């Protein structure tokens, strides 16, 4: 079992992961893509309150980190789809842990 | 097993957890407190680059959500310590999942 303590230096895996999960939208985008490929418009509809600029920035970050892939179809207008890569699928355990933890937040005590 | 899909409405546990893990510092504070009670000065030293204002804001948020407790000792100067509550300890699974995921980020492919 991976040992985690406060003296985790700059190479700390928690710090590395926290740069991906920096802000709530990343978790919610990855959550949505866990159920399969989504179009930009589907993500925008599902993520109530996200600005187009924030959604584009998060998708670009996730793509640059190799966690999602983007496919553009030359239709009119062009259609863009996003899919979790193999690396991105490794984030599912974090999303499941967040969900289990989030469920306890509603419970008192 | 908890089903998570893109149609997770506003009561979504992932969204609830994401409001706690909103930004990298929260993960790193919880990571540090996983190894036991820490003084404010210990957290500040461990979290390279965090501003006193950000550290104070995150600690206040975590305390308000009942995830950490604060103890102030009337020494001169006063000493403040932070400890994970029972609720806070439930976040450990998220930290472990982040660590496991973070470790894969370094690996190519």
mmCIF file of C-alpha atoms in Angstrom:
data_model
loop_
_atom_site.group_PDB
_atom_site.id
_atom_site.type_symbol
_atom_site.label_atom_id
_atom_site.label_comp_id
_atom_site.label_asym_id
_atom_site.label_seq_id
_atom_site.Cartn_x
_atom_site.Cartn_y
_atom_site.Cartn_z
ATOM 1 C CA UNK A 1 0.000 0.000 0.000
ATOM 2 C CA UNK A 2 1.357 3.418 -1.002
ATOM 3 C CA UNK A 3 2.608 5.319 2.106
ATOM 4 C CA UNK A 4 1.489 8.931 2.182
ATOM 5 C CA UNK A 5 2.708 11.362 4.786
ATOM 6 C CA UNK A 6 3.177 15.028 5.274
ATOM 7 C CA UNK A 7 6.765 14.974 4.104
ATOM 8 C CA UNK A 8 5.776 14.205 0.556
ATOM 9 C CA UNK A 9 8.242 16.221 -1.474
ATOM 10 C CA UNK A 10 7.573 18.010 -4.770
ATOM 11 C CA UNK A 11 7.472 14.627 -6.585
ATOM 12 C CA UNK A 12 4.478 13.653 -4.450
ATOM 13 C CA UNK A 13 1.852 11.726 -6.438
ATOM 14 C CA UNK A 14 -0.954 13.467 -4.512
ATOM 15 C CA UNK A 15 0.453 16.833 -5.608
ATOM 16 C CA UNK A 16 0.728 15.566 -9.196
ATOM 17 C CA UNK A 17 -2.886 14.386 -9.192
ATOM 18 C CA UNK A 18 -4.053 17.563 -7.456
ATOM 19 C CA UNK A 19 -2.760 19.620 -10.401
ATOM 20 C CA UNK A 20 -5.193 17.677 -12.612
ATOM 21 C CA UNK A 21 -8.059 17.799 -10.118
ATOM 22 C CA UNK A 22 -7.448 21.504 -9.515
ATOM 23 C CA UNK A 23 -10.979 22.847 -9.338
ATOM 24 C CA UNK A 24 -14.345 21.142 -9.298
ATOM 25 C CA UNK A 25 -15.013 21.183 -13.069
ATOM 26 C CA UNK A 26 -12.295 18.649 -13.885
ATOM 27 C CA UNK A 27 -13.913 16.053 -11.622
ATOM 28 C CA UNK A 28 -17.297 16.675 -13.189
ATOM 29 C CA UNK A 29 -15.976 16.476 -16.778
ATOM 30 C CA UNK A 30 -14.207 13.190 -16.007
ATOM 31 C CA UNK A 31 -17.368 11.961 -14.259
ATOM 32 C CA UNK A 32 -19.399 12.684 -17.407
ATOM 33 C CA UNK A 33 -16.874 10.992 -19.717
ATOM 34 C CA UNK A 34 -16.876 7.882 -17.519
ATOM 35 C CA UNK A 35 -20.225 6.982 -19.087
ATOM 36 C CA UNK A 36 -18.739 7.232 -22.595
ATOM 37 C CA UNK A 37 -17.863 9.637 -25.377
ATOM 38 C CA UNK A 38 -19.593 12.984 -25.139
ATOM 39 C CA UNK A 39 -20.038 15.902 -27.554
ATOM 40 C CA UNK A 40 -18.961 19.400 -26.432
ATOM 41 C CA UNK A 41 -22.634 20.434 -26.375
ATOM 42 C CA UNK A 42 -23.542 17.472 -24.146
ATOM 43 C CA UNK A 43 -20.831 18.402 -21.659
ATOM 44 C CA UNK A 44 -21.895 22.048 -21.669
ATOM 45 C CA UNK A 45 -25.525 21.042 -20.999
ATOM 46 C CA UNK A 46 -24.605 18.635 -18.224
ATOM 47 C CA UNK A 47 -22.212 20.993 -16.425
ATOM 48 C CA UNK A 48 -24.654 23.619 -15.202
ATOM 49 C CA UNK A 49 -22.924 26.951 -14.669
ATOM 50 C CA UNK A 50 -19.676 26.273 -16.489
ATOM 51 C CA UNK A 51 -18.602 29.016 -18.890
ATOM 52 C CA UNK A 52 -17.612 28.055 -22.464
ATOM 53 C CA UNK A 53 -14.163 29.461 -21.719
ATOM 54 C CA UNK A 54 -13.714 27.326 -18.581
ATOM 55 C CA UNK A 55 -14.992 24.183 -20.350
ATOM 56 C CA UNK A 56 -12.622 24.756 -23.272
ATOM 57 C CA UNK A 57 -9.684 25.386 -20.910
ATOM 58 C CA UNK A 58 -10.346 22.233 -18.860
ATOM 59 C CA UNK A 59 -10.786 20.098 -21.977
ATOM 60 C CA UNK A 60 -7.515 21.478 -23.416
ATOM 61 C CA UNK A 61 -5.686 20.738 -20.123
ATOM 62 C CA UNK A 62 -7.058 17.175 -19.986
ATOM 63 C CA UNK A 63 -6.123 16.637 -23.630
ATOM 64 C CA UNK A 64 -2.584 17.997 -23.083
ATOM 65 C CA UNK A 65 -2.162 15.600 -20.127
ATOM 66 C CA UNK A 66 -3.249 12.734 -22.372
ATOM 67 C CA UNK A 67 -6.322 11.952 -20.259
ATOM 68 C CA UNK A 68 -8.913 12.594 -22.994
ATOM 69 C CA UNK A 69 -8.871 12.481 -26.802
ATOM 70 C CA UNK A 70 -10.737 14.840 -29.102
ATOM 71 C CA UNK A 71 -12.339 13.837 -32.409
ATOM 72 C CA UNK A 72 -13.608 16.507 -34.830
ATOM 73 C CA UNK A 73 -16.098 15.454 -37.518
ATOM 74 C CA UNK A 74 -16.102 17.674 -40.652
ATOM 75 C CA UNK A 75 -19.897 18.033 -40.598
ATOM 76 C CA UNK A 76 -21.586 21.416 -40.976
ATOM 77 C CA UNK A 77 -21.347 22.674 -38.322
ATOM 78 C CA UNK A 78 -18.339 20.565 -37.256
ATOM 79 C CA UNK A 79 -19.026 18.099 -34.438
ATOM 80 C CA UNK A 80 -16.441 17.597 -31.645
ATOM 81 C CA UNK A 81 -16.406 14.566 -29.379
ATOM 82 C CA UNK A 82 -14.326 13.791 -26.290
ATOM 83 C CA UNK A 83 -13.374 10.356 -24.961
ATOM 84 C CA UNK A 84 -11.389 9.150 -21.944
ATOM 85 C CA UNK A 85 -8.041 7.678 -22.975
ATOM 86 C CA UNK A 86 -6.554 4.663 -21.196
ATOM 87 C CA UNK A 87 -4.730 7.080 -18.882
ATOM 88 C CA UNK A 88 -7.954 8.988 -18.314
ATOM 89 C CA UNK A 89 -9.757 5.811 -17.324
ATOM 90 C CA UNK A 90 -7.281 5.495 -14.430
ATOM 91 C CA UNK A 91 -8.938 8.593 -12.962
ATOM 92 C CA UNK A 92 -12.166 6.641 -12.493
ATOM 93 C CA UNK A 93 -10.993 5.386 -9.093
ATOM 94 C CA UNK A 94 -10.639 9.019 -7.974
ATOM 95 C CA UNK A 95 -14.148 9.842 -9.219
ATOM 96 C CA UNK A 96 -15.563 6.798 -7.407
ATOM 97 C CA UNK A 97 -13.723 7.812 -4.216
ATOM 98 C CA UNK A 98 -15.040 11.376 -4.580
ATOM 99 C CA UNK A 99 -18.574 10.021 -5.036
ATOM 100 C CA UNK A 100 -18.323 7.801 -1.959
ATOM 101 C CA UNK A 101 -16.885 10.701 0.064
ATOM 102 C CA UNK A 102 -19.439 13.159 -1.316
ATOM 103 C CA UNK A 103 -22.244 10.840 -0.237
ATOM 104 C CA UNK A 104 -20.958 11.033 3.368
ATOM 105 C CA UNK A 105 -20.958 14.837 3.280
ATOM 106 C CA UNK A 106 -24.731 14.842 3.157
ATOM 107 C CA UNK A 107 -24.919 12.540 6.224
ATOM 108 C CA UNK A 108 -24.659 14.369 9.611
ATOM 109 C CA UNK A 109 -21.733 13.458 11.953
ATOM 110 C CA UNK B 1 -21.417 -0.138 -6.350
ATOM 111 C CA UNK B 2 -22.440 3.509 -6.720
ATOM 112 C CA UNK B 3 -23.568 4.236 -10.319
ATOM 113 C CA UNK B 4 -22.112 7.463 -11.681
ATOM 114 C CA UNK B 5 -23.159 8.877 -15.003
ATOM 115 C CA UNK B 6 -23.287 12.141 -16.791
ATOM 116 C CA UNK B 7 -26.859 12.820 -15.749
ATOM 117 C CA UNK B 8 -25.867 13.318 -12.162
ATOM 118 C CA UNK B 9 -28.075 16.181 -11.048
ATOM 119 C CA UNK B 10 -27.193 18.964 -8.640
ATOM 120 C CA UNK B 11 -27.381 16.510 -5.705
ATOM 121 C CA UNK B 12 -24.528 14.531 -7.256
ATOM 122 C CA UNK B 13 -22.047 13.223 -4.667
ATOM 123 C CA UNK B 14 -19.138 13.871 -7.041
ATOM 124 C CA UNK B 15 -20.202 17.518 -7.277
ATOM 125 C CA UNK B 16 -20.531 17.683 -3.473
ATOM 126 C CA UNK B 17 -17.047 16.245 -2.988
ATOM 127 C CA UNK B 18 -15.633 18.440 -5.745
ATOM 128 C CA UNK B 19 -16.669 21.555 -3.792
ATOM 129 C CA UNK B 20 -14.390 20.328 -0.971
ATOM 130 C CA UNK B 21 -11.565 19.255 -3.288
ATOM 131 C CA UNK B 22 -11.841 22.530 -5.223
ATOM 132 C CA UNK B 23 -8.180 23.375 -5.830
ATOM 133 C CA UNK B 24 -4.997 21.474 -5.151
ATOM 134 C CA UNK B 25 -4.277 22.831 -1.652
ATOM 135 C CA UNK B 26 -7.197 21.036 -0.013
ATOM 136 C CA UNK B 27 -5.879 17.655 -1.147
ATOM 137 C CA UNK B 28 -2.417 18.491 0.154
ATOM 138 C CA UNK B 29 -3.701 19.738 3.545
ATOM 139 C CA UNK B 30 -5.777 16.573 3.995
ATOM 140 C CA UNK B 31 -2.769 14.504 2.867
ATOM 141 C CA UNK B 32 -0.631 16.140 5.579
ATOM 142 C CA UNK B 33 -3.255 15.644 8.296
ATOM 143 C CA UNK B 34 -3.591 11.964 7.379
ATOM 144 C CA UNK B 35 -0.313 11.375 9.230
ATOM 145 C CA UNK B 36 -1.695 13.021 12.375
ATOM 146 C CA UNK B 37 -2.306 16.347 14.066
ATOM 147 C CA UNK B 38 -0.261 19.205 12.669
ATOM 148 C CA UNK B 39 0.479 22.736 13.854
ATOM 149 C CA UNK B 40 -0.281 25.670 11.523
ATOM 150 C CA UNK B 41 3.474 26.273 11.165
ATOM 151 C CA UNK B 42 4.058 22.632 10.178
ATOM 152 C CA UNK B 43 1.397 22.837 7.472
ATOM 153 C CA UNK B 44 2.811 26.115 6.171
ATOM 154 C CA UNK B 45 6.316 24.594 5.995
ATOM 155 C CA UNK B 46 5.120 21.443 4.251
ATOM 156 C CA UNK B 47 2.929 23.203 1.671
ATOM 157 C CA UNK B 48 5.591 24.974 -0.378
ATOM 158 C CA UNK B 49 4.170 28.027 -2.113
ATOM 159 C CA UNK B 50 0.900 28.354 -0.233
ATOM 160 C CA UNK B 51 0.130 31.872 0.976
ATOM 161 C CA UNK B 52 -0.883 32.373 4.642
ATOM 162 C CA UNK B 53 -4.195 33.740 3.377
ATOM 163 C CA UNK B 54 -4.901 30.645 1.232
ATOM 164 C CA UNK B 55 -3.894 28.274 4.043
ATOM 165 C CA UNK B 56 -6.150 30.081 6.505
ATOM 166 C CA UNK B 57 -9.055 30.081 4.013
ATOM 167 C CA UNK B 58 -8.721 26.352 3.281
ATOM 168 C CA UNK B 59 -8.436 25.472 6.976
ATOM 169 C CA UNK B 60 -11.539 27.576 7.732
ATOM 170 C CA UNK B 61 -13.493 25.845 4.902
ATOM 171 C CA UNK B 62 -12.449 22.388 6.112
ATOM 172 C CA UNK B 63 -13.367 23.305 9.676
ATOM 173 C CA UNK B 64 -16.765 24.682 8.598
ATOM 174 C CA UNK B 65 -17.463 21.435 6.729
ATOM 175 C CA UNK B 66 -16.608 19.491 9.867
ATOM 176 C CA UNK B 67 -13.666 17.715 8.250
ATOM 177 C CA UNK B 68 -10.979 19.064 10.612
ATOM 178 C CA UNK B 69 -10.958 20.343 14.178
ATOM 179 C CA UNK B 70 -8.844 23.190 15.505
ATOM 180 C CA UNK B 71 -7.296 23.323 18.985
ATOM 181 C CA UNK B 72 -5.744 26.555 20.280
ATOM 182 C CA UNK B 73 -3.321 26.320 23.211
ATOM 183 C CA UNK B 74 -3.049 29.518 25.309
ATOM 184 C CA UNK B 75 0.770 29.479 25.212
ATOM 185 C CA UNK B 76 2.791 32.575 24.364
ATOM 186 C CA UNK B 77 2.640 32.793 21.424
ATOM 187 C CA UNK B 78 -0.589 30.751 21.154
ATOM 188 C CA UNK B 79 -0.200 27.373 19.450
ATOM 189 C CA UNK B 80 -2.873 26.133 16.976
ATOM 190 C CA UNK B 81 -3.231 22.511 15.969
ATOM 191 C CA UNK B 82 -5.423 20.864 13.341
ATOM 192 C CA UNK B 83 -6.713 17.282 13.336
ATOM 193 C CA UNK B 84 -8.854 15.258 10.941
ATOM 194 C CA UNK B 85 -12.316 14.584 12.369
ATOM 195 C CA UNK B 86 -14.106 11.279 11.795
ATOM 196 C CA UNK B 87 -15.734 12.844 8.714
ATOM 197 C CA UNK B 88 -12.355 14.103 7.580
ATOM 198 C CA UNK B 89 -10.883 10.634 7.835
ATOM 199 C CA UNK B 90 -13.416 9.522 5.210
ATOM 200 C CA UNK B 91 -11.502 11.703 2.738
ATOM 201 C CA UNK B 92 -8.480 9.405 3.079
ATOM 202 C CA UNK B 93 -9.818 7.113 0.347
ATOM 203 C CA UNK B 94 -9.859 10.097 -2.031
ATOM 204 C CA UNK B 95 -6.277 10.993 -1.102
ATOM 205 C CA UNK B 96 -5.176 7.388 -1.648
ATOM 206 C CA UNK B 97 -6.961 7.325 -5.020
ATOM 207 C CA UNK B 98 -5.323 10.641 -5.969
ATOM 208 C CA UNK B 99 -1.920 9.221 -4.977
ATOM 209 C CA UNK B 100 -2.426 6.069 -7.040
ATOM 210 C CA UNK B 101 -3.610 8.145 -10.004
ATOM 211 C CA UNK B 102 -0.823 10.694 -9.568
ATOM 212 C CA UNK B 103 1.727 7.895 -9.687
ATOM 213 C CA UNK B 104 0.408 6.870 -13.134
ATOM 214 C CA UNK B 105 0.762 10.426 -14.442
ATOM 215 C CA UNK B 106 4.525 10.142 -14.286
ATOM 216 C CA UNK B 107 4.439 6.868 -16.306
ATOM 217 C CA UNK B 108 4.278 7.358 -20.134
ATOM 218 C CA UNK B 109 1.253 5.887 -21.993
#
